[in-house]
mmCIF file of C-alpha atoms in Angstrom:
data_model
loop_
_atom_site.group_PDB
_atom_site.id
_atom_site.type_symbol
_atom_site.label_atom_id
_atom_site.label_comp_id
_atom_site.label_asym_id
_atom_site.label_seq_id
_atom_site.Cartn_x
_atom_site.Cartn_y
_atom_site.Cartn_z
ATOM 1 C CA MET A 1 75.840 100.051 95.472
ATOM 2 C CA LYS A 2 78.685 101.432 93.342
ATOM 3 C CA ILE A 3 79.065 105.210 93.650
ATOM 4 C CA VAL A 4 81.605 107.258 91.688
ATOM 5 C CA VAL A 5 82.767 110.530 93.266
ATOM 6 C CA ILE A 6 84.079 112.964 90.656
ATOM 7 C CA GLY A 7 86.583 115.208 92.435
ATOM 8 C CA GLY A 8 87.192 112.473 94.974
ATOM 9 C CA SER A 9 90.576 113.815 96.046
ATOM 10 C CA GLY A 10 89.337 117.283 97.102
ATOM 11 C CA LEU A 11 88.128 118.798 100.372
ATOM 12 C CA ILE A 12 84.563 117.480 100.082
ATOM 13 C CA GLY A 13 85.402 114.525 97.825
ATOM 14 C CA LYS A 14 87.723 112.853 100.337
ATOM 15 C CA ARG A 15 85.161 113.202 103.121
ATOM 16 C CA LEU A 16 82.360 111.895 100.937
ATOM 17 C CA VAL A 17 84.378 108.877 99.785
ATOM 18 C CA ASN A 18 85.235 107.973 103.389
ATOM 19 C CA THR A 19 81.637 108.475 104.553
ATOM 20 C CA LEU A 20 80.157 106.261 101.839
ATOM 21 C CA ARG A 21 82.774 103.527 102.308
ATOM 22 C CA ALA A 22 82.114 103.527 106.044
ATOM 23 C CA ARG A 23 78.457 102.826 105.207
ATOM 24 C CA GLY A 24 79.384 99.772 103.152
ATOM 25 C CA HIS A 25 79.165 101.149 99.608
ATOM 26 C CA GLN A 26 81.589 100.431 96.774
ATOM 27 C CA VAL A 27 83.105 103.836 96.057
ATOM 28 C CA VAL A 28 85.411 105.000 93.265
ATOM 29 C CA ALA A 29 87.337 108.219 93.959
ATOM 30 C CA ALA A 30 87.667 109.722 90.473
ATOM 31 C CA SER A 31 89.930 112.680 89.722
ATOM 32 C CA SER A 32 93.026 113.471 87.687
ATOM 33 C CA THR A 33 95.006 112.205 90.677
ATOM 34 C CA PHE A 34 93.501 108.769 90.014
ATOM 35 C CA GLY A 35 93.719 108.906 86.201
ATOM 36 C CA VAL A 36 90.196 110.162 85.498
ATOM 37 C CA ASN A 37 89.858 113.361 83.419
ATOM 38 C CA THR A 38 86.331 114.613 82.812
ATOM 39 C CA LEU A 39 87.500 117.226 80.287
ATOM 40 C CA SER A 40 89.132 114.687 77.970
ATOM 41 C CA GLY A 41 87.026 111.681 78.984
ATOM 42 C CA GLU A 42 90.143 109.727 79.985
ATOM 43 C CA GLY A 43 89.319 106.937 82.428
ATOM 44 C CA LEU A 44 85.561 107.615 82.528
ATOM 45 C CA VAL A 45 84.473 104.368 80.877
ATOM 46 C CA GLU A 46 86.406 102.288 83.409
ATOM 47 C CA ALA A 47 85.377 104.399 86.399
ATOM 48 C CA LEU A 48 81.654 104.392 85.545
ATOM 49 C CA ALA A 49 81.335 100.719 84.636
ATOM 50 C CA GLY A 50 78.580 99.230 86.812
ATOM 51 C CA ALA A 51 77.988 102.498 88.708
ATOM 52 C CA SER A 52 74.538 103.318 90.039
ATOM 53 C CA VAL A 53 75.300 106.868 91.173
ATOM 54 C CA VAL A 54 77.745 109.607 90.160
ATOM 55 C CA VAL A 55 78.423 112.491 92.537
ATOM 56 C CA ASP A 56 80.186 115.508 91.023
ATOM 57 C CA VAL A 57 82.041 117.703 93.529
ATOM 58 C CA SER A 58 84.783 118.784 91.113
ATOM 59 C CA ASN A 59 86.004 122.307 90.371
ATOM 60 C CA PRO A 60 88.179 123.976 87.728
ATOM 61 C CA SER A 61 91.827 124.883 88.267
ATOM 62 C CA SER A 62 90.906 128.573 88.024
ATOM 63 C CA PHE A 63 87.707 130.513 88.753
ATOM 64 C CA GLU A 64 88.364 132.921 85.870
ATOM 65 C CA ILE A 65 85.214 133.013 83.724
ATOM 66 C CA ALA A 66 86.586 131.386 80.557
ATOM 67 C CA THR A 67 88.258 128.561 82.476
ATOM 68 C CA ALA A 68 85.264 127.964 84.743
ATOM 69 C CA MET A 69 82.770 128.019 81.875
ATOM 70 C CA ASN A 70 84.841 125.625 79.738
ATOM 71 C CA PHE A 71 85.331 123.281 82.671
ATOM 72 C CA PHE A 72 81.716 123.021 83.805
ATOM 73 C CA GLU A 73 80.247 122.900 80.306
ATOM 74 C CA THR A 74 82.716 120.359 78.878
ATOM 75 C CA SER A 75 83.063 118.247 81.987
ATOM 76 C CA THR A 76 79.317 118.057 82.649
ATOM 77 C CA ARG A 77 78.480 117.205 79.028
ATOM 78 C CA ASN A 78 81.077 114.428 79.040
ATOM 79 C CA LEU A 79 79.876 113.040 82.348
ATOM 80 C CA LEU A 80 76.254 112.938 81.274
ATOM 81 C CA VAL A 81 77.093 111.211 77.971
ATOM 82 C CA TYR A 82 79.296 108.594 79.622
ATOM 83 C CA GLU A 83 76.760 108.080 82.434
ATOM 84 C CA ALA A 84 73.953 107.449 79.950
ATOM 85 C CA ALA A 85 76.101 104.866 78.168
ATOM 86 C CA ALA A 86 76.955 103.187 81.471
ATOM 87 C CA GLY A 87 73.326 103.099 82.669
ATOM 88 C CA VAL A 88 73.890 105.382 85.686
ATOM 89 C CA GLY A 89 70.584 106.039 87.425
ATOM 90 C CA HIS A 90 71.334 109.086 89.567
ATOM 91 C CA HIS A 91 73.533 112.142 88.957
ATOM 92 C CA VAL A 92 74.274 114.251 92.042
ATOM 93 C CA ALA A 93 76.025 117.635 91.793
ATOM 94 C CA LEU A 94 77.289 119.982 94.494
ATOM 95 C CA SER A 95 76.480 123.632 93.776
ATOM 96 C CA VAL A 96 76.333 126.965 95.612
ATOM 97 C CA VAL A 97 73.508 128.811 97.363
ATOM 98 C CA GLY A 98 72.654 132.161 95.779
ATOM 99 C CA LEU A 99 73.760 131.562 92.178
ATOM 100 C CA GLU A 100 70.772 133.278 90.585
ATOM 101 C CA ARG A 101 71.200 136.339 92.818
ATOM 102 C CA LEU A 102 74.666 137.095 91.370
ATOM 103 C CA PRO A 103 74.337 135.971 87.740
ATOM 104 C CA GLU A 104 76.980 138.413 86.474
ATOM 105 C CA TYR A 105 79.730 136.771 88.506
ATOM 106 C CA GLY A 106 81.585 134.473 86.095
ATOM 107 C CA TYR A 107 81.954 131.427 88.325
ATOM 108 C CA PHE A 108 78.307 131.577 89.369
ATOM 109 C CA ARG A 109 77.231 131.890 85.745
ATOM 110 C CA ALA A 110 79.304 128.810 84.900
ATOM 111 C CA LYS A 111 77.686 126.876 87.755
ATOM 112 C CA LEU A 112 74.242 127.848 86.445
ATOM 113 C CA VAL A 113 75.218 126.424 83.040
ATOM 114 C CA GLN A 114 76.234 123.199 84.784
ATOM 115 C CA GLU A 115 72.918 123.016 86.616
ATOM 116 C CA ASN A 116 70.922 123.615 83.414
ATOM 117 C CA LEU A 117 72.799 120.877 81.560
ATOM 118 C CA ILE A 118 71.989 118.438 84.347
ATOM 119 C CA LYS A 119 68.313 119.420 84.351
ATOM 120 C CA ALA A 120 68.077 118.986 80.559
ATOM 121 C CA SER A 121 69.593 115.497 80.667
ATOM 122 C CA SER A 122 67.551 112.297 80.678
ATOM 123 C CA ILE A 123 69.396 111.057 83.763
ATOM 124 C CA PRO A 124 67.553 111.460 87.103
ATOM 125 C CA TYR A 125 69.376 114.024 89.226
ATOM 126 C CA SER A 126 69.743 115.834 92.515
ATOM 127 C CA ILE A 127 71.425 119.252 92.792
ATOM 128 C CA ILE A 128 72.664 120.138 96.266
ATOM 129 C CA ARG A 129 73.323 123.825 96.824
ATOM 130 C CA ALA A 130 75.491 124.445 99.880
ATOM 131 C CA THR A 131 76.470 127.607 101.703
ATOM 132 C CA GLN A 132 80.129 128.477 102.310
ATOM 133 C CA PHE A 133 82.237 126.151 104.467
ATOM 134 C CA PHE A 134 83.746 126.898 107.875
ATOM 135 C CA GLU A 135 87.041 125.718 106.419
ATOM 136 C CA PHE A 136 87.169 128.798 104.146
ATOM 137 C CA ILE A 137 86.702 131.431 106.838
ATOM 138 C CA GLY A 138 90.407 132.023 107.476
ATOM 139 C CA ARG A 139 91.153 132.167 103.749
ATOM 140 C CA ILE A 140 88.536 134.890 103.312
ATOM 141 C CA ALA A 141 90.313 137.042 105.900
ATOM 142 C CA ASP A 142 93.695 136.373 104.274
ATOM 143 C CA GLU A 143 92.541 137.583 100.884
ATOM 144 C CA VAL A 144 91.338 140.980 102.150
ATOM 145 C CA THR A 145 94.108 141.635 104.671
ATOM 146 C CA GLU A 146 96.189 144.778 104.268
ATOM 147 C CA GLY A 147 98.882 145.109 106.904
ATOM 148 C CA ASN A 148 97.158 144.046 110.110
ATOM 149 C CA THR A 149 93.651 145.072 109.089
ATOM 150 C CA VAL A 150 90.881 142.891 107.643
ATOM 151 C CA ARG A 151 88.086 144.820 105.927
ATOM 152 C CA LEU A 152 84.993 142.692 105.390
ATOM 153 C CA SER A 153 81.376 143.121 104.439
ATOM 154 C CA SER A 154 78.593 142.825 106.989
ATOM 155 C CA ALA A 155 76.611 140.637 104.566
ATOM 156 C CA LEU A 156 75.062 137.539 106.092
ATOM 157 C CA LEU A 157 76.398 134.005 105.733
ATOM 158 C CA GLN A 158 75.068 130.710 107.031
ATOM 159 C CA PRO A 159 78.236 128.589 106.767
ATOM 160 C CA MET A 160 78.573 124.895 107.525
ATOM 161 C CA ALA A 161 81.267 122.313 108.217
ATOM 162 C CA ALA A 162 82.738 120.370 105.286
ATOM 163 C CA ASP A 163 81.971 117.143 107.161
ATOM 164 C CA ASP A 164 78.280 118.089 107.221
ATOM 165 C CA VAL A 165 78.349 118.869 103.497
ATOM 166 C CA ALA A 166 79.758 115.400 102.835
ATOM 167 C CA GLY A 167 77.153 113.852 105.129
ATOM 168 C CA ALA A 168 74.284 115.562 103.312
ATOM 169 C CA LEU A 169 75.681 114.504 99.933
ATOM 170 C CA ALA A 170 76.014 110.911 101.125
ATOM 171 C CA MET A 171 72.395 110.822 102.254
ATOM 172 C CA VAL A 172 71.104 112.220 98.956
ATOM 173 C CA SER A 173 73.380 109.953 96.913
ATOM 174 C CA VAL A 174 71.898 106.740 98.282
ATOM 175 C CA GLY A 175 68.336 107.997 98.123
ATOM 176 C CA THR A 176 65.801 108.517 95.369
ATOM 177 C CA PRO A 177 66.681 111.303 92.885
ATOM 178 C CA VAL A 178 64.780 114.476 93.734
ATOM 179 C CA ASN A 179 64.919 115.807 90.156
ATOM 180 C CA GLY A 180 65.286 119.242 91.643
ATOM 181 C CA THR A 181 67.425 121.382 93.920
ATOM 182 C CA VAL A 182 67.991 121.008 97.667
ATOM 183 C CA GLU A 183 69.651 123.735 99.751
ATOM 184 C CA ILE A 184 71.820 122.858 102.747
ATOM 185 C CA ALA A 185 73.257 125.276 105.276
ATOM 186 C CA GLY A 186 74.659 125.618 108.755
ATOM 187 C CA PRO A 187 72.434 126.066 111.804
ATOM 188 C CA GLU A 188 73.353 129.725 112.413
ATOM 189 C CA GLN A 189 73.564 132.957 110.447
ATOM 190 C CA PHE A 190 76.513 135.278 110.921
ATOM 191 C CA HIS A 191 77.664 138.547 109.483
ATOM 192 C CA LEU A 192 80.839 137.911 107.488
ATOM 193 C CA ASP A 193 82.877 140.334 109.582
ATOM 194 C CA GLU A 194 81.572 138.745 112.791
ATOM 195 C CA VAL A 195 82.373 135.141 111.876
ATOM 196 C CA ASN A 196 85.868 136.086 110.714
ATOM 197 C CA TRP A 197 86.494 137.978 113.948
ATOM 198 C CA GLN A 198 85.482 134.921 115.961
ATOM 199 C CA GLY A 199 87.653 132.646 113.858
ATOM 200 C CA LEU A 200 90.732 134.871 114.100
ATOM 201 C CA THR A 201 90.238 135.376 117.829
ATOM 202 C CA ALA A 202 90.019 131.616 118.409
ATOM 203 C CA LEU A 203 93.339 131.190 116.584
ATOM 204 C CA ASN A 204 94.968 133.996 118.599
ATOM 205 C CA ASP A 205 95.367 135.969 115.379
ATOM 206 C CA SER A 206 95.967 139.655 116.170
ATOM 207 C CA ARG A 207 94.519 141.094 112.962
ATOM 208 C CA MET A 208 91.744 143.656 113.361
ATOM 209 C CA VAL A 209 88.412 143.235 111.569
ATOM 210 C CA ILE A 210 86.823 146.398 110.161
ATOM 211 C CA SER A 211 83.186 146.057 109.172
ATOM 212 C CA LYS A 212 81.858 147.345 105.850
ATOM 213 C CA PRO A 213 78.214 147.466 104.723
ATOM 214 C CA PRO A 214 77.089 145.193 101.876
ATOM 215 C CA GLY A 215 77.847 146.663 98.451
ATOM 216 C CA CYS A 216 77.845 145.421 94.891
ATOM 217 C CA TYR A 217 79.880 143.227 92.574
ATOM 218 C CA PHE A 218 79.998 143.623 88.767
ATOM 219 C CA GLY A 219 76.900 145.835 89.012
ATOM 220 C CA GLU A 220 74.912 143.239 90.926
ATOM 221 C CA ALA A 221 73.535 144.329 94.280
ATOM 222 C CA LEU A 222 74.982 142.393 97.186
ATOM 223 C CA ASN A 223 72.460 142.855 99.957
ATOM 224 C CA GLU A 224 72.589 141.384 103.415
ATOM 225 C CA LYS A 225 70.892 138.122 102.370
ATOM 226 C CA THR A 226 72.340 137.490 98.897
ATOM 227 C CA LEU A 227 74.219 134.373 99.983
ATOM 228 C CA VAL A 228 71.939 132.900 102.648
ATOM 229 C CA PRO A 229 69.530 130.027 101.895
ATOM 230 C CA ASP A 230 65.771 130.016 101.629
ATOM 231 C CA LYS A 231 63.697 129.134 104.684
ATOM 232 C CA ASP A 232 63.236 125.535 103.482
ATOM 233 C CA ALA A 233 66.960 124.719 103.530
ATOM 234 C CA GLN A 234 68.094 121.581 105.345
ATOM 235 C CA LEU A 235 70.204 122.668 108.328
ATOM 236 C CA SER A 236 73.250 120.802 109.560
ATOM 237 C CA GLU A 237 74.092 120.195 113.217
ATOM 238 C CA THR A 238 77.657 121.425 113.691
ATOM 239 C CA ARG A 239 77.747 124.902 115.237
ATOM 240 C CA PHE A 240 80.584 127.271 114.525
ATOM 241 C CA ASP A 241 81.772 127.505 118.135
ATOM 242 C CA SER A 242 81.938 123.699 118.383
ATOM 243 C CA TRP A 243 83.876 123.494 115.130
ATOM 244 C CA LEU A 244 86.267 126.194 116.331
ATOM 245 C CA GLY A 245 86.827 124.275 119.548
ATOM 246 C CA GLN A 246 87.698 121.130 117.612
ATOM 247 C CA ARG A 247 90.085 123.075 115.377
ATOM 248 C CA ALA A 248 91.768 124.686 118.366
ATOM 249 C CA ASN A 249 92.404 121.257 119.894
ATOM 250 C CA GLN A 250 93.918 120.083 116.606
ATOM 251 C CA ARG A 251 96.255 123.057 116.147
ATOM 252 C CA PRO A 252 99.937 122.211 115.645
ATOM 253 C CA ASN A 253 102.678 123.325 117.989
ATOM 254 C CA LYS A 254 102.848 127.132 118.108
ATOM 255 C CA SER A 255 106.425 127.023 116.879
ATOM 256 C CA HIS A 256 105.029 126.076 113.468
ATOM 257 C CA GLN A 257 102.498 128.904 113.337
ATOM 258 C CA PRO A 258 102.990 132.144 111.384
ATOM 259 C CA PRO A 259 104.251 135.041 113.555
ATOM 260 C CA ALA A 260 101.441 136.899 115.291
ATOM 261 C CA GLY A 261 100.015 139.692 113.213
ATOM 262 C CA THR A 262 101.293 138.443 109.867
ATOM 263 C CA SER A 263 99.054 137.448 106.984
ATOM 264 C CA ARG A 264 98.578 133.705 106.595
ATOM 265 C CA ARG A 265 98.367 133.971 102.817
ATOM 266 C CA GLU A 266 102.131 133.212 102.756
ATOM 267 C CA HIS A 267 101.437 129.816 104.284
ATOM 268 C CA VAL A 268 98.745 128.398 101.978
ATOM 269 C CA SER A 269 100.855 127.143 99.079
ATOM 270 C CA GLY A 270 100.499 123.511 100.147
ATOM 271 C CA LYS A 271 96.723 123.667 100.525
ATOM 272 C CA SER A 272 94.138 122.423 98.072
ATOM 273 C CA THR A 273 93.883 124.566 94.940
ATOM 274 C CA THR A 274 90.123 124.292 95.104
ATOM 275 C CA MET A 275 90.044 125.429 98.718
ATOM 276 C CA VAL A 276 92.089 128.527 98.042
ATOM 277 C CA ALA A 277 90.150 129.281 94.864
ATOM 278 C CA LEU A 278 86.798 129.106 96.621
ATOM 279 C CA ALA A 279 88.112 131.349 99.358
ATOM 280 C CA VAL A 280 89.156 133.896 96.761
ATOM 281 C CA LEU A 281 85.701 133.662 95.181
ATOM 282 C CA VAL A 282 83.847 134.285 98.429
ATOM 283 C CA ALA A 283 86.222 137.059 99.455
ATOM 284 C CA CYS A 284 85.801 138.838 96.115
ATOM 285 C CA ILE A 285 82.026 138.594 96.184
ATOM 286 C CA LEU A 286 81.617 139.790 99.748
ATOM 287 C CA ALA A 287 84.209 142.557 99.837
ATOM 288 C CA ILE A 288 82.601 145.883 98.900
ATOM 289 C CA SER A 289 84.062 148.693 96.835
ATOM 290 C CA GLY A 290 87.001 150.153 98.723
ATOM 291 C CA SER A 291 87.757 146.986 100.655
ATOM 292 C CA LEU A 292 89.580 145.056 97.963
ATOM 293 C CA ILE A 293 93.327 144.826 98.318
ATOM 294 C CA ALA A 294 93.948 146.819 95.159
ATOM 295 C CA GLN A 295 92.066 149.737 96.673
ATOM 296 C CA ALA A 296 93.121 149.339 100.277
ATOM 297 C CA LYS A 297 96.104 151.678 99.968
ATOM 298 C CA ALA A 298 93.657 154.589 99.623
ATOM 299 C CA GLU A 299 92.113 153.602 102.946
ATOM 300 C CA GLU A 300 93.168 154.478 106.447
ATOM 301 C CA THR A 301 96.020 152.500 108.014
ATOM 302 C CA ILE A 302 95.400 150.921 111.418
ATOM 303 C CA THR A 303 98.368 149.830 113.528
ATOM 304 C CA PRO A 304 97.615 147.778 116.694
ATOM 305 C CA LEU A 305 99.602 148.701 119.789
ATOM 306 C CA LEU A 306 97.910 146.890 122.672
ATOM 307 C CA THR A 307 95.213 144.299 123.363
ATOM 308 C CA ASN A 308 94.458 143.293 126.938
ATOM 309 C CA ASP A 309 91.580 141.901 129.015
ATOM 310 C CA LEU A 310 89.896 144.553 131.144
ATOM 311 C CA ALA A 311 90.678 143.636 134.742
ATOM 312 C CA GLY A 312 87.635 142.832 136.848
ATOM 313 C CA VAL A 313 85.140 142.957 133.961
ATOM 314 C CA ALA A 314 84.396 139.630 132.278
ATOM 315 C CA GLY A 315 84.156 139.663 128.502
ATOM 316 C CA LYS A 316 85.626 143.139 128.043
ATOM 317 C CA GLU A 317 88.991 144.098 126.589
ATOM 318 C CA VAL A 318 91.092 147.206 126.067
ATOM 319 C CA LEU A 319 92.519 147.995 122.652
ATOM 320 C CA MET A 320 94.963 150.677 121.633
ATOM 321 C CA TYR A 321 95.934 151.451 118.054
ATOM 322 C CA THR A 322 96.973 154.307 115.791
ATOM 323 C CA VAL A 323 95.031 155.391 112.716
ATOM 324 C CA ASP A 324 96.635 157.155 109.737
ATOM 325 C CA PHE A 325 94.331 159.124 107.435
ATOM 326 C CA PRO A 326 95.685 159.934 103.965
ATOM 327 C CA PRO A 327 94.913 163.442 102.639
ATOM 328 C CA SER A 328 91.180 164.075 102.118
ATOM 329 C CA PHE A 329 90.273 160.674 103.547
ATOM 330 C CA SER A 330 86.816 160.372 105.117
ATOM 331 C CA SER A 331 85.358 157.380 106.968
ATOM 332 C CA PRO A 332 81.799 156.207 106.268
ATOM 333 C CA ILE A 333 79.176 156.683 108.977
ATOM 334 C CA HIS A 334 79.755 154.107 111.689
ATOM 335 C CA ARG A 335 79.605 153.256 115.362
ATOM 336 C CA HIS A 336 81.833 151.247 117.706
ATOM 337 C CA ASN A 337 79.492 150.044 120.488
ATOM 338 C CA ALA A 338 82.387 150.840 122.810
ATOM 339 C CA GLN A 339 83.975 153.496 124.986
ATOM 340 C CA VAL A 340 86.313 155.304 122.574
ATOM 341 C CA SER A 341 88.937 157.990 123.201
ATOM 342 C CA VAL A 342 90.808 159.670 120.332
ATOM 343 C CA TYR A 343 94.044 161.652 120.745
ATOM 344 C CA VAL A 344 95.452 163.465 117.699
ATOM 345 C CA LEU A 345 99.171 162.955 117.094
ATOM 346 C CA GLU A 346 99.783 164.619 113.723
ATOM 347 C CA GLY A 347 97.864 166.826 111.316
ATOM 348 C CA SER A 348 94.226 167.701 111.926
ATOM 349 C CA VAL A 349 90.992 165.712 111.845
ATOM 350 C CA VAL A 350 87.319 166.647 111.813
ATOM 351 C CA MET A 351 85.025 164.679 114.133
ATOM 352 C CA GLN A 352 81.303 164.724 114.841
ATOM 353 C CA VAL A 353 78.801 162.356 116.444
ATOM 354 C CA ARG A 354 75.086 162.567 115.681
ATOM 355 C CA GLY A 355 73.500 165.263 117.825
ATOM 356 C CA GLY A 356 76.891 166.841 118.592
ATOM 357 C CA LYS A 357 78.899 169.684 117.071
ATOM 358 C CA GLU A 358 81.496 169.231 114.357
ATOM 359 C CA VAL A 359 84.964 169.871 115.776
ATOM 360 C CA THR A 360 88.398 170.181 114.169
ATOM 361 C CA LEU A 361 91.193 168.742 116.296
ATOM 362 C CA GLY A 362 94.945 169.272 116.072
ATOM 363 C CA PRO A 363 97.915 167.587 117.785
ATOM 364 C CA GLY A 364 97.372 167.154 121.531
ATOM 365 C CA GLN A 365 93.565 167.487 121.331
ATOM 366 C CA SER A 366 91.151 164.644 122.109
ATOM 367 C CA PHE A 367 87.675 163.360 121.319
ATOM 368 C CA TYR A 368 85.330 160.899 123.074
ATOM 369 C CA GLU A 369 82.574 158.566 121.821
ATOM 370 C CA SER A 370 80.100 156.636 123.975
ATOM 371 C CA PRO A 371 78.809 153.157 123.005
ATOM 372 C CA ASN A 372 75.581 154.677 121.651
ATOM 373 C CA ASP A 373 77.176 157.410 119.543
ATOM 374 C CA ILE A 374 76.859 157.343 115.745
ATOM 375 C CA HIS A 375 80.045 158.753 114.227
ATOM 376 C CA ILE A 376 78.779 160.784 111.254
ATOM 377 C CA VAL A 377 81.986 162.723 110.477
ATOM 378 C CA SER A 378 85.524 161.361 110.700
ATOM 379 C CA ARG A 379 87.890 162.844 108.123
ATOM 380 C CA ASN A 380 91.261 164.398 107.485
ATOM 381 C CA ALA A 381 90.876 168.183 107.504
ATOM 382 C CA SER A 382 93.682 168.564 104.981
ATOM 383 C CA SER A 383 93.676 167.677 101.278
ATOM 384 C CA THR A 384 97.488 167.699 101.101
ATOM 385 C CA LYS A 385 98.816 166.383 104.421
ATOM 386 C CA PRO A 386 98.204 163.083 106.274
ATOM 387 C CA ALA A 387 96.785 162.918 109.792
ATOM 388 C CA LYS A 388 97.429 160.467 112.592
ATOM 389 C CA PHE A 389 95.645 159.802 115.855
ATOM 390 C CA LEU A 390 95.723 157.360 118.768
ATOM 391 C CA VAL A 391 92.588 155.398 119.680
ATOM 392 C CA SER A 392 91.912 153.760 123.059
ATOM 393 C CA LEU A 393 88.851 151.535 123.073
ATOM 394 C CA ILE A 394 87.008 149.356 125.605
ATOM 395 C CA HIS A 395 84.588 146.871 124.040
ATOM 396 C CA GLU A 396 83.234 143.332 124.138
ATOM 397 C CA LYS A 397 85.661 140.587 123.164
ATOM 398 C CA GLY A 398 84.802 139.024 119.823
ATOM 399 C CA ALA A 399 82.893 142.062 118.515
ATOM 400 C CA PRO A 400 83.864 143.962 115.333
ATOM 401 C CA LEU A 401 85.770 147.190 115.939
ATOM 402 C CA VAL A 402 83.701 149.205 113.464
ATOM 403 C CA ILE A 403 79.992 148.736 112.710
ATOM 404 C CA PRO A 404 78.337 150.440 109.696
ATOM 405 C CA ALA A 405 75.522 152.836 110.541
ATOM 406 C CA LYS A 406 73.096 155.141 108.724
#
C-alpha cells in the first residue's frame, strides 16, 4: 500500500514514516524539505500518484490566526482536490483534543475549519484528535518561566508520547476509514503544574513550579477538563514515568546542559519549528491571567536558596527561598501541604490562615503554617514599599510548592 505522509519531516511525521515502512508499506515523506508544498501545490501530483492513503500531520510556520487559517484552509483544499484526482481512498488528519471547547483561540478555530473541509469532501476520512505530547512538557515550562519560577495552571492534561501518536496514526491509516473523529490520549491524567514539576525534577532542573487555578483565554472559560478527552478515547500504553526514565538514560553529557537554574528557552533554536510553536500554543492556553510572562513582573519574585533531601525521611525534602512582594501585592488563597516557616527580612507583610487571626509582621518576626492550613491572606502591608521574607519548607519531593485553594 502506498501511503503519503504530509509533514513527513516533523516530530510525528518522521515517526509515522518509519513505523509504516517497518510494517512493509511504500511510504512517501512529503514536506517542503522534500519538494512538496501543499500551499502552492508544488510536487503534489508526483507525490500522490498511485497513493491509497494520505496522512496529514503538517502545521503552519506560525500559529498566529491569519497564518494558521490561511495554511489549513488553503493546504487542506489543495490536498483534497489533488487526492480526488489521484483516486486516494482515505484521508487521515491529525488534530487536537478540545478544539470545540476553545473556539475563540485562533489556531483551534483554524483546525476546526480544516476538520470541516475534510468532512465536507467526498473522500473517505479519519480525523485523529490527540492530546498534548510528552515531548512538549519542557517547552511549556520554558515559555512561562520568569527568573527561576514557573507559574502554571492546575488544569488537567492527559498527555501521550509522540511514538504512541505515530503508532495510533499508523493503525488508522491502514484500516477502514471511520468517516468520523477518534480521540487518542495517554493512560494517565495530570495537572499541568504537576507534570511539569515531575519533568523538571527528572532533568535535575532547579526551577520552582507555582500552581495557578484554571482561568480563561480570550473570554473562553478554561476549566479543569477543557483539554482532556472524552471517556471513549483510545488510551496509549506509555506512562509518563517510563518515558521520563527513557529520556533520562538518553540525556547528553552534563557538560552540554544549560547551567542549573537557567531557562532552557535559550537552547531551543535548533529544534523543530512546529515543536516550539505547539509548546507556545499549549503554554498560552493553559497559563491563566497573571501568569503570562508579560504580566509576571507584577508578581512576587521567588529566589531559591537551598534544596536538600530530609535526612532519615524518605521522599521528603527541605527547601529554602526568599520571596519579594512588590507594593500592594497580594497572593491568591492557597495551601502548601507542607511544614512552612516564614521569617520577614524587609518591609511588612500581612498573614492569616483560615481559622486564625490576621497578623502584620515586620523584620525579625515569623509565621508558621501546618500542612492542613489554608493561607487566606498573604500580602504586602504597604502600597509604596516592597517586602521580603525567607521561607523554609518541608514537603514531599515532586509536589507543587503552591496549591490553589478556596
